[in-house]
Amino acid sequence: RFLQDVFTTLVDLKWPHTLLIFTMSFLCSWLLFGMVWWLIAFAHGDLDHSTRLQRDPAEGAAGSAGGFVPCVTSIHSFTSAFLFSIEVQVTIGFGGRMVTEECPAAILVLIVQNIVGLVINAIMLGCIFMKTSQAHRRAETLIFSKHAVIALREGRLCFMLRVGDLRKSMIISATIRMQVVKKTASLEGEVVPLNQIDIQMENPVGGNSIFLVSPLIIYHVIDKNSPLYDISPMNLHHHEDLEIIVILEGVVETTGITTQARTSYLADEILWGQRFVPIVAEEDGRYSVDYSKFGNTVKVPTPSCTARQLEEDKSIM
């Protein structure tokens, strides 16, 4: 299945493997056609010393009208055939070797090698270009807070994280979504080890679309429809089977390529009763962002109970 989509497979390979395939594809094609040119010269007798002596050197490489005319001039061994193969495929001609009209098969091989060389160039150069402009390079400057937090906001428990963009160029049509991945069991006893549950988010501009002109705090209200409804501080440890995946997608403004950045938070990476410190400040009529405090949090008063218990007993507040 991977070989059916060779181009994507090549792009997904690591750089050392890609460069090795890049080099070997050209080297193997040069060797293959070098062997073909050597066989043509051998079959035509170009490598025979006695037939080469029939040509008068004073009459030029192609020989006289009655003399011996080789298929390719100046091919005397496999080494010279290999050099001619390189000259044909990369269009480097030093004037010492050339195809004559003596052998139609040689002209056909010349055409075939040029076409094969163009195909290899297109695939390999396209692969190198795609690897150097892959979207995940842009995603490395889309950052998420190291920890997520759960605290009160507007009187409700909320799951919050911070996302930011280090570059000045914008991410167009940026959207963000979250999923909870945990093991669940159905009423019939079927166990789903990695059940993915979408959770609804709230952000300053509403919906899943975000305008990432400055770092934003994305939050999810933990209500009765939330898979975190029964989560309490006692559940936030590394033994808890819980992971929250965050996916940010958008179009790179400068290249028009769609990019995706992902992160995840395990149970012990979620801090209860804390919130993010402000990092956007106004100075002399301009806004500045202090990214050194991007992931910093402070403790805030938060009930140590689940959202279900808080909803059922308002006196906990």
Tab-separated table of C-alpha atoms in Angstrom:
chain	number	residue	atom	x	y	z
A	1	ARG	CA	0.000	0.000	0.000
A	2	PHE	CA	2.901	2.378	0.665
A	3	LEU	CA	4.434	1.586	-2.721
A	4	GLN	CA	1.173	2.408	-4.485
A	5	ASP	CA	1.749	6.028	-3.446
A	6	VAL	CA	5.505	6.227	-3.907
A	7	PHE	CA	5.658	10.018	-3.951
A	8	THR	CA	4.019	10.424	-0.531
A	9	THR	CA	6.196	7.636	0.833
A	10	LEU	CA	9.323	9.440	-0.371
A	11	VAL	CA	8.164	12.722	1.143
A	12	ASP	CA	7.437	11.042	4.492
A	13	LEU	CA	10.898	9.454	4.692
A	14	LYS	CA	13.618	10.908	6.877
A	15	TRP	CA	16.165	13.196	5.220
A	16	PRO	CA	19.067	10.674	5.169
A	17	HIS	CA	16.863	8.089	3.436
A	18	THR	CA	15.520	10.661	0.974
A	19	LEU	CA	19.010	11.869	0.036
A	20	LEU	CA	20.184	8.268	-0.347
A	21	ILE	CA	17.290	7.473	-2.708
A	22	PHE	CA	17.887	10.773	-4.554
A	23	THR	CA	21.535	9.845	-5.166
A	24	MET	CA	20.925	6.192	-5.988
A	25	SER	CA	18.129	6.954	-8.468
A	26	PHE	CA	20.481	9.009	-10.639
A	27	LEU	CA	23.483	6.742	-10.132
A	28	CYS	CA	21.528	3.592	-10.999
A	29	SER	CA	20.014	5.171	-14.110
A	30	TRP	CA	23.475	6.292	-15.281
A	31	LEU	CA	24.876	2.810	-14.693
A	32	LEU	CA	21.932	1.124	-16.398
A	33	PHE	CA	22.103	3.242	-19.540
A	34	GLY	CA	25.914	3.112	-19.436
A	35	MET	CA	25.575	-0.656	-19.728
A	36	VAL	CA	23.099	-0.242	-22.587
A	37	TRP	CA	25.476	2.075	-24.474
A	38	TRP	CA	28.342	-0.349	-23.885
A	39	LEU	CA	26.242	-3.246	-25.247
A	40	ILE	CA	25.310	-1.218	-28.328
A	41	ALA	CA	28.965	-0.386	-28.951
A	42	PHE	CA	29.963	-4.024	-28.363
A	43	ALA	CA	27.279	-5.382	-30.711
A	44	HIS	CA	28.239	-2.915	-33.435
A	45	GLY	CA	31.935	-3.646	-33.095
A	46	ASP	CA	32.913	-0.224	-31.811
A	47	LEU	CA	35.046	-1.798	-29.087
A	48	ASP	CA	37.009	-3.946	-31.547
A	49	HIS	CA	40.499	-2.489	-31.965
A	50	SER	CA	40.855	-3.760	-35.533
A	51	THR	CA	37.678	-2.021	-36.746
A	52	ARG	CA	38.722	1.268	-35.135
A	53	LEU	CA	41.993	1.161	-37.116
A	54	GLN	CA	39.976	1.197	-40.373
A	55	ARG	CA	39.124	4.824	-39.697
A	56	ASP	CA	41.581	7.455	-40.801
A	57	PRO	CA	42.104	9.816	-37.842
A	58	ALA	CA	42.731	12.706	-40.216
A	59	GLU	CA	39.176	12.445	-41.570
A	60	GLY	CA	37.409	13.208	-38.289
A	61	ALA	CA	35.653	11.202	-35.629
A	62	ALA	CA	32.861	10.015	-37.887
A	63	GLY	CA	35.218	8.461	-40.381
A	64	SER	CA	35.216	8.756	-44.148
A	65	ALA	CA	32.449	7.735	-46.471
A	66	GLY	CA	33.945	4.298	-46.990
A	67	GLY	CA	35.401	3.805	-43.484
A	68	PHE	CA	34.003	2.428	-40.267
A	69	VAL	CA	31.386	4.619	-38.544
A	70	PRO	CA	30.652	3.813	-34.853
A	71	CYS	CA	27.264	4.200	-33.198
A	72	VAL	CA	28.772	6.544	-30.621
A	73	THR	CA	32.148	8.099	-31.157
A	74	SER	CA	34.991	7.782	-28.628
A	75	ILE	CA	33.516	4.848	-26.678
A	76	HIS	CA	36.310	2.384	-26.002
A	77	SER	CA	35.314	0.835	-22.660
A	78	PHE	CA	32.550	0.692	-20.074
A	79	THR	CA	34.024	3.761	-18.386
A	80	SER	CA	33.630	5.867	-21.532
A	81	ALA	CA	30.100	4.452	-21.994
A	82	PHE	CA	29.254	5.448	-18.399
A	83	LEU	CA	30.580	8.971	-18.993
A	84	PHE	CA	28.501	9.241	-22.167
A	85	SER	CA	25.415	8.102	-20.204
A	86	ILE	CA	25.972	10.950	-17.718
A	87	GLU	CA	26.442	13.462	-20.552
A	88	VAL	CA	23.188	12.380	-22.196
A	89	GLN	CA	21.062	12.512	-19.037
A	90	VAL	CA	22.346	15.727	-17.483
A	91	THR	CA	22.969	17.513	-20.824
A	92	ILE	CA	26.677	18.033	-20.120
A	93	GLY	CA	28.483	17.702	-23.460
A	94	PHE	CA	32.271	18.046	-23.687
A	95	GLY	CA	32.431	17.367	-27.415
A	96	GLY	CA	34.366	14.104	-27.238
A	97	ARG	CA	31.451	11.670	-27.583
A	98	MET	CA	28.326	11.891	-29.711
A	99	VAL	CA	25.694	9.695	-31.356
A	100	THR	CA	25.973	9.134	-35.088
A	101	GLU	CA	23.255	8.194	-37.570
A	102	GLU	CA	24.813	4.778	-38.051
A	103	CYS	CA	22.629	2.941	-35.483
A	104	PRO	CA	18.843	3.578	-35.160
A	105	ALA	CA	18.914	1.638	-31.867
A	106	ALA	CA	21.348	4.181	-30.426
A	107	ILE	CA	19.048	7.047	-31.397
A	108	LEU	CA	16.117	5.233	-29.746
A	109	VAL	CA	18.111	4.682	-26.539
A	110	LEU	CA	19.071	8.365	-26.580
A	111	ILE	CA	15.398	9.349	-26.676
A	112	VAL	CA	14.425	6.856	-23.965
A	113	GLN	CA	17.216	7.967	-21.613
A	114	ASN	CA	16.283	11.630	-22.000
A	115	ILE	CA	12.655	10.866	-21.137
A	116	VAL	CA	13.629	8.693	-18.154
A	117	GLY	CA	16.012	11.407	-16.949
A	118	LEU	CA	13.274	14.040	-17.106
A	119	VAL	CA	10.900	11.793	-15.125
A	120	ILE	CA	13.526	11.142	-12.432
A	121	ASN	CA	14.293	14.869	-12.234
A	122	ALA	CA	10.617	15.742	-11.858
A	123	ILE	CA	9.971	13.160	-9.122
A	124	MET	CA	13.153	13.705	-7.122
A	125	LEU	CA	13.162	17.505	-7.313
A	126	GLY	CA	9.440	17.574	-6.504
A	127	CYS	CA	10.095	15.338	-3.506
A	128	ILE	CA	12.916	17.571	-2.250
A	129	PHE	CA	10.752	20.677	-2.729
A	130	MET	CA	7.842	19.147	-0.820
A	131	LYS	CA	10.103	18.080	2.057
A	132	THR	CA	11.613	21.561	2.360
A	133	SER	CA	8.172	23.216	2.327
A	134	GLN	CA	6.252	20.753	4.480
A	135	ALA	CA	3.494	22.294	6.549
A	136	HIS	CA	4.676	20.800	9.848
A	137	ARG	CA	7.670	23.178	9.721
A	138	ARG	CA	5.240	26.075	10.057
A	139	ALA	CA	3.398	24.209	12.812
A	140	GLU	CA	6.550	24.258	14.966
A	141	THR	CA	5.956	27.982	15.615
A	142	LEU	CA	2.379	27.318	16.781
A	143	ILE	CA	2.780	26.745	20.496
A	144	PHE	CA	0.561	25.365	23.232
A	145	SER	CA	0.883	25.763	26.970
A	146	LYS	CA	2.764	22.912	28.618
A	147	HIS	CA	-0.078	22.367	31.075
A	148	ALA	CA	-3.831	22.766	30.886
A	149	VAL	CA	-5.791	24.077	33.859
A	150	ILE	CA	-9.226	23.619	35.390
A	151	ALA	CA	-10.674	26.557	37.308
A	152	LEU	CA	-13.839	28.579	37.736
A	153	ARG	CA	-14.901	30.997	35.016
A	154	GLU	CA	-18.236	32.767	35.209
A	155	GLY	CA	-19.163	30.465	38.094
A	156	ARG	CA	-18.583	27.253	36.113
A	157	LEU	CA	-15.694	24.833	36.058
A	158	CYS	CA	-13.766	25.154	32.803
A	159	PHE	CA	-10.938	23.274	31.154
A	160	MET	CA	-8.500	25.870	29.732
A	161	LEU	CA	-5.337	25.964	27.667
A	162	ARG	CA	-3.344	28.685	25.940
A	163	VAL	CA	-2.335	28.726	22.258
A	164	GLY	CA	-0.120	31.217	20.446
A	165	ASP	CA	1.736	31.894	17.194
A	166	LEU	CA	5.363	33.013	17.247
A	167	ARG	CA	5.417	34.301	13.655
A	168	LYS	CA	4.101	37.613	12.405
A	169	SER	CA	2.510	35.988	9.337
A	170	MET	CA	-1.055	34.915	10.035
A	171	ILE	CA	-2.708	31.518	9.984
A	172	ILE	CA	-5.786	32.026	7.798
A	173	SER	CA	-9.106	30.308	8.625
A	174	ALA	CA	-7.639	28.833	11.793
A	175	THR	CA	-9.851	26.348	13.610
A	176	ILE	CA	-9.259	24.449	16.815
A	177	ARG	CA	-10.940	21.361	18.201
A	178	MET	CA	-10.465	19.037	21.152
A	179	GLN	CA	-11.091	15.373	21.787
A	180	VAL	CA	-11.033	13.255	24.908
A	181	VAL	CA	-9.453	9.849	24.414
A	182	LYS	CA	-10.108	7.241	27.078
A	183	LYS	CA	-11.189	3.653	27.508
A	184	THR	CA	-14.939	3.154	27.642
A	185	ALA	CA	-17.310	0.231	27.823
A	186	SER	CA	-20.745	-0.031	26.262
A	187	LEU	CA	-23.878	-1.340	27.944
A	188	GLU	CA	-23.379	-4.606	26.074
A	189	GLY	CA	-19.883	-5.035	27.525
A	190	GLU	CA	-17.930	-3.994	24.446
A	191	VAL	CA	-14.673	-2.322	25.499
A	192	VAL	CA	-13.335	0.488	23.315
A	193	PRO	CA	-9.714	1.071	24.401
A	194	LEU	CA	-9.279	4.407	22.575
A	195	ASN	CA	-12.691	6.005	22.380
A	196	GLN	CA	-12.580	9.507	20.851
A	197	ILE	CA	-15.130	11.995	22.131
A	198	ASP	CA	-15.391	15.521	20.735
A	199	ILE	CA	-15.815	18.237	23.328
A	200	GLN	CA	-17.367	21.624	22.717
A	201	MET	CA	-15.121	24.639	23.120
A	202	GLU	CA	-15.567	28.301	23.795
A	203	ASN	CA	-13.115	30.971	22.724
A	204	PRO	CA	-13.050	34.760	22.593
A	205	VAL	CA	-14.462	34.937	19.058
A	206	GLY	CA	-17.002	32.127	19.411
A	207	GLY	CA	-17.203	28.754	17.694
A	208	ASN	CA	-14.200	26.718	16.617
A	209	SER	CA	-12.697	29.490	14.456
A	210	ILE	CA	-10.018	31.625	16.053
A	211	PHE	CA	-8.169	34.789	15.063
A	212	LEU	CA	-4.647	34.092	16.273
A	213	VAL	CA	-3.325	37.642	16.251
A	214	SER	CA	-2.264	37.210	19.885
A	215	PRO	CA	-2.137	34.278	22.336
A	216	LEU	CA	-5.618	33.062	23.211
A	217	ILE	CA	-7.021	31.081	26.113
A	218	ILE	CA	-9.303	28.388	24.748
A	219	TYR	CA	-11.688	26.895	27.266
A	220	HIS	CA	-14.294	24.182	27.524
A	221	VAL	CA	-17.201	24.525	29.929
A	222	ILE	CA	-17.538	21.327	31.951
A	223	ASP	CA	-21.278	20.730	31.981
A	224	LYS	CA	-23.522	17.661	31.968
A	225	ASN	CA	-22.708	17.011	28.292
A	226	SER	CA	-18.966	17.055	28.901
A	227	PRO	CA	-16.911	13.852	29.230
A	228	LEU	CA	-15.091	15.646	32.085
A	229	TYR	CA	-18.296	16.021	34.092
A	230	ASP	CA	-17.173	13.545	36.762
A	231	ILE	CA	-13.507	14.559	36.896
A	232	SER	CA	-12.193	15.763	40.237
A	233	PRO	CA	-8.677	16.631	41.518
A	234	MET	CA	-8.365	13.051	42.763
A	235	ASN	CA	-8.500	11.811	39.169
A	236	LEU	CA	-5.620	13.960	37.888
A	237	HIS	CA	-2.744	11.528	38.312
A	238	HIS	CA	-0.611	9.546	35.877
A	239	HIS	CA	-2.555	6.326	36.525
A	240	GLU	CA	-5.780	7.850	35.192
A	241	ASP	CA	-6.725	6.623	31.700
A	242	LEU	CA	-7.376	10.061	30.215
A	243	GLU	CA	-5.861	12.135	27.429
A	244	ILE	CA	-7.143	15.344	25.856
A	245	ILE	CA	-5.954	15.998	22.305
A	246	VAL	CA	-5.949	19.536	20.867
A	247	ILE	CA	-5.762	20.072	17.094
A	248	LEU	CA	-5.152	23.459	15.467
A	249	GLU	CA	-5.587	23.712	11.691
A	250	GLY	CA	-5.273	26.591	9.266
A	251	VAL	CA	-3.781	27.881	6.026
A	252	VAL	CA	-0.301	29.413	5.999
A	253	GLU	CA	-0.639	32.983	4.733
A	254	THR	CA	2.667	33.089	2.842
A	255	THR	CA	2.486	29.700	1.077
A	256	GLY	CA	-1.223	28.808	1.006
A	257	ILE	CA	-0.438	25.338	2.399
A	258	THR	CA	-2.728	23.839	5.025
A	259	THR	CA	-0.920	23.151	8.286
A	260	GLN	CA	-1.873	21.320	11.453
A	261	ALA	CA	-0.410	21.527	14.950
A	262	ARG	CA	-1.293	19.006	17.639
A	263	THR	CA	-0.683	18.539	21.312
A	264	SER	CA	-2.175	16.472	24.096
A	265	TYR	CA	-2.602	16.648	27.845
A	266	LEU	CA	-2.464	13.604	30.071
A	267	ALA	CA	-4.268	13.571	33.390
A	268	ASP	CA	-1.167	14.589	35.365
A	269	GLU	CA	-0.581	17.523	32.972
A	270	ILE	CA	-3.879	19.150	33.962
A	271	LEU	CA	-3.577	21.536	36.902
A	272	TRP	CA	-6.621	21.937	39.141
A	273	GLY	CA	-7.384	25.315	40.690
A	274	GLN	CA	-5.000	27.401	38.585
A	275	ARG	CA	-5.318	29.916	35.757
A	276	PHE	CA	-2.924	31.486	33.261
A	277	VAL	CA	-1.236	34.762	34.057
A	278	PRO	CA	-1.850	37.707	31.675
A	279	ILE	CA	0.921	38.141	29.083
A	280	VAL	CA	-0.529	40.847	26.814
A	281	ALA	CA	0.194	44.409	27.918
A	282	GLU	CA	-0.253	47.836	26.343
A	283	GLU	CA	2.838	49.991	26.153
A	284	ASP	CA	2.872	53.432	24.530
A	285	GLY	CA	-0.255	52.720	22.534
A	286	ARG	CA	1.013	49.338	21.271
A	287	TYR	CA	0.354	45.836	22.519
A	288	SER	CA	3.240	43.608	23.495
A	289	VAL	CA	3.289	39.901	24.352
A	290	ASP	CA	5.621	38.448	26.966
A	291	TYR	CA	6.127	34.887	25.739
A	292	SER	CA	8.429	34.111	28.670
A	293	LYS	CA	5.284	33.833	30.806
A	294	PHE	CA	3.307	31.903	28.179
A	295	GLY	CA	2.782	28.819	30.340
A	296	ASN	CA	2.870	30.427	33.787
A	297	THR	CA	-0.111	29.851	36.069
A	298	VAL	CA	-1.287	31.107	39.446
A	299	LYS	CA	-3.458	29.403	42.036
A	300	VAL	CA	-7.042	30.576	42.369
A	301	PRO	CA	-9.825	29.470	44.744
A	302	THR	CA	-11.529	26.468	43.148
A	303	PRO	CA	-13.869	23.842	44.667
A	304	SER	CA	-12.229	20.427	44.949
A	305	CYS	CA	-15.209	18.555	43.555
A	306	THR	CA	-16.586	17.399	40.243
A	307	ALA	CA	-18.712	19.586	38.020
A	308	ARG	CA	-21.636	17.267	38.776
A	309	GLN	CA	-21.327	17.829	42.513
A	310	LEU	CA	-20.960	21.568	42.020
A	311	GLU	CA	-24.123	21.686	39.915
A	312	GLU	CA	-26.108	19.589	42.365
A	313	ASP	CA	-24.950	21.473	45.458
A	314	LYS	CA	-24.491	25.205	44.856
A	315	SER	CA	-23.528	25.725	48.496
A	316	ILE	CA	-20.073	24.336	47.684
A	317	MET	CA	-19.267	27.700	46.104
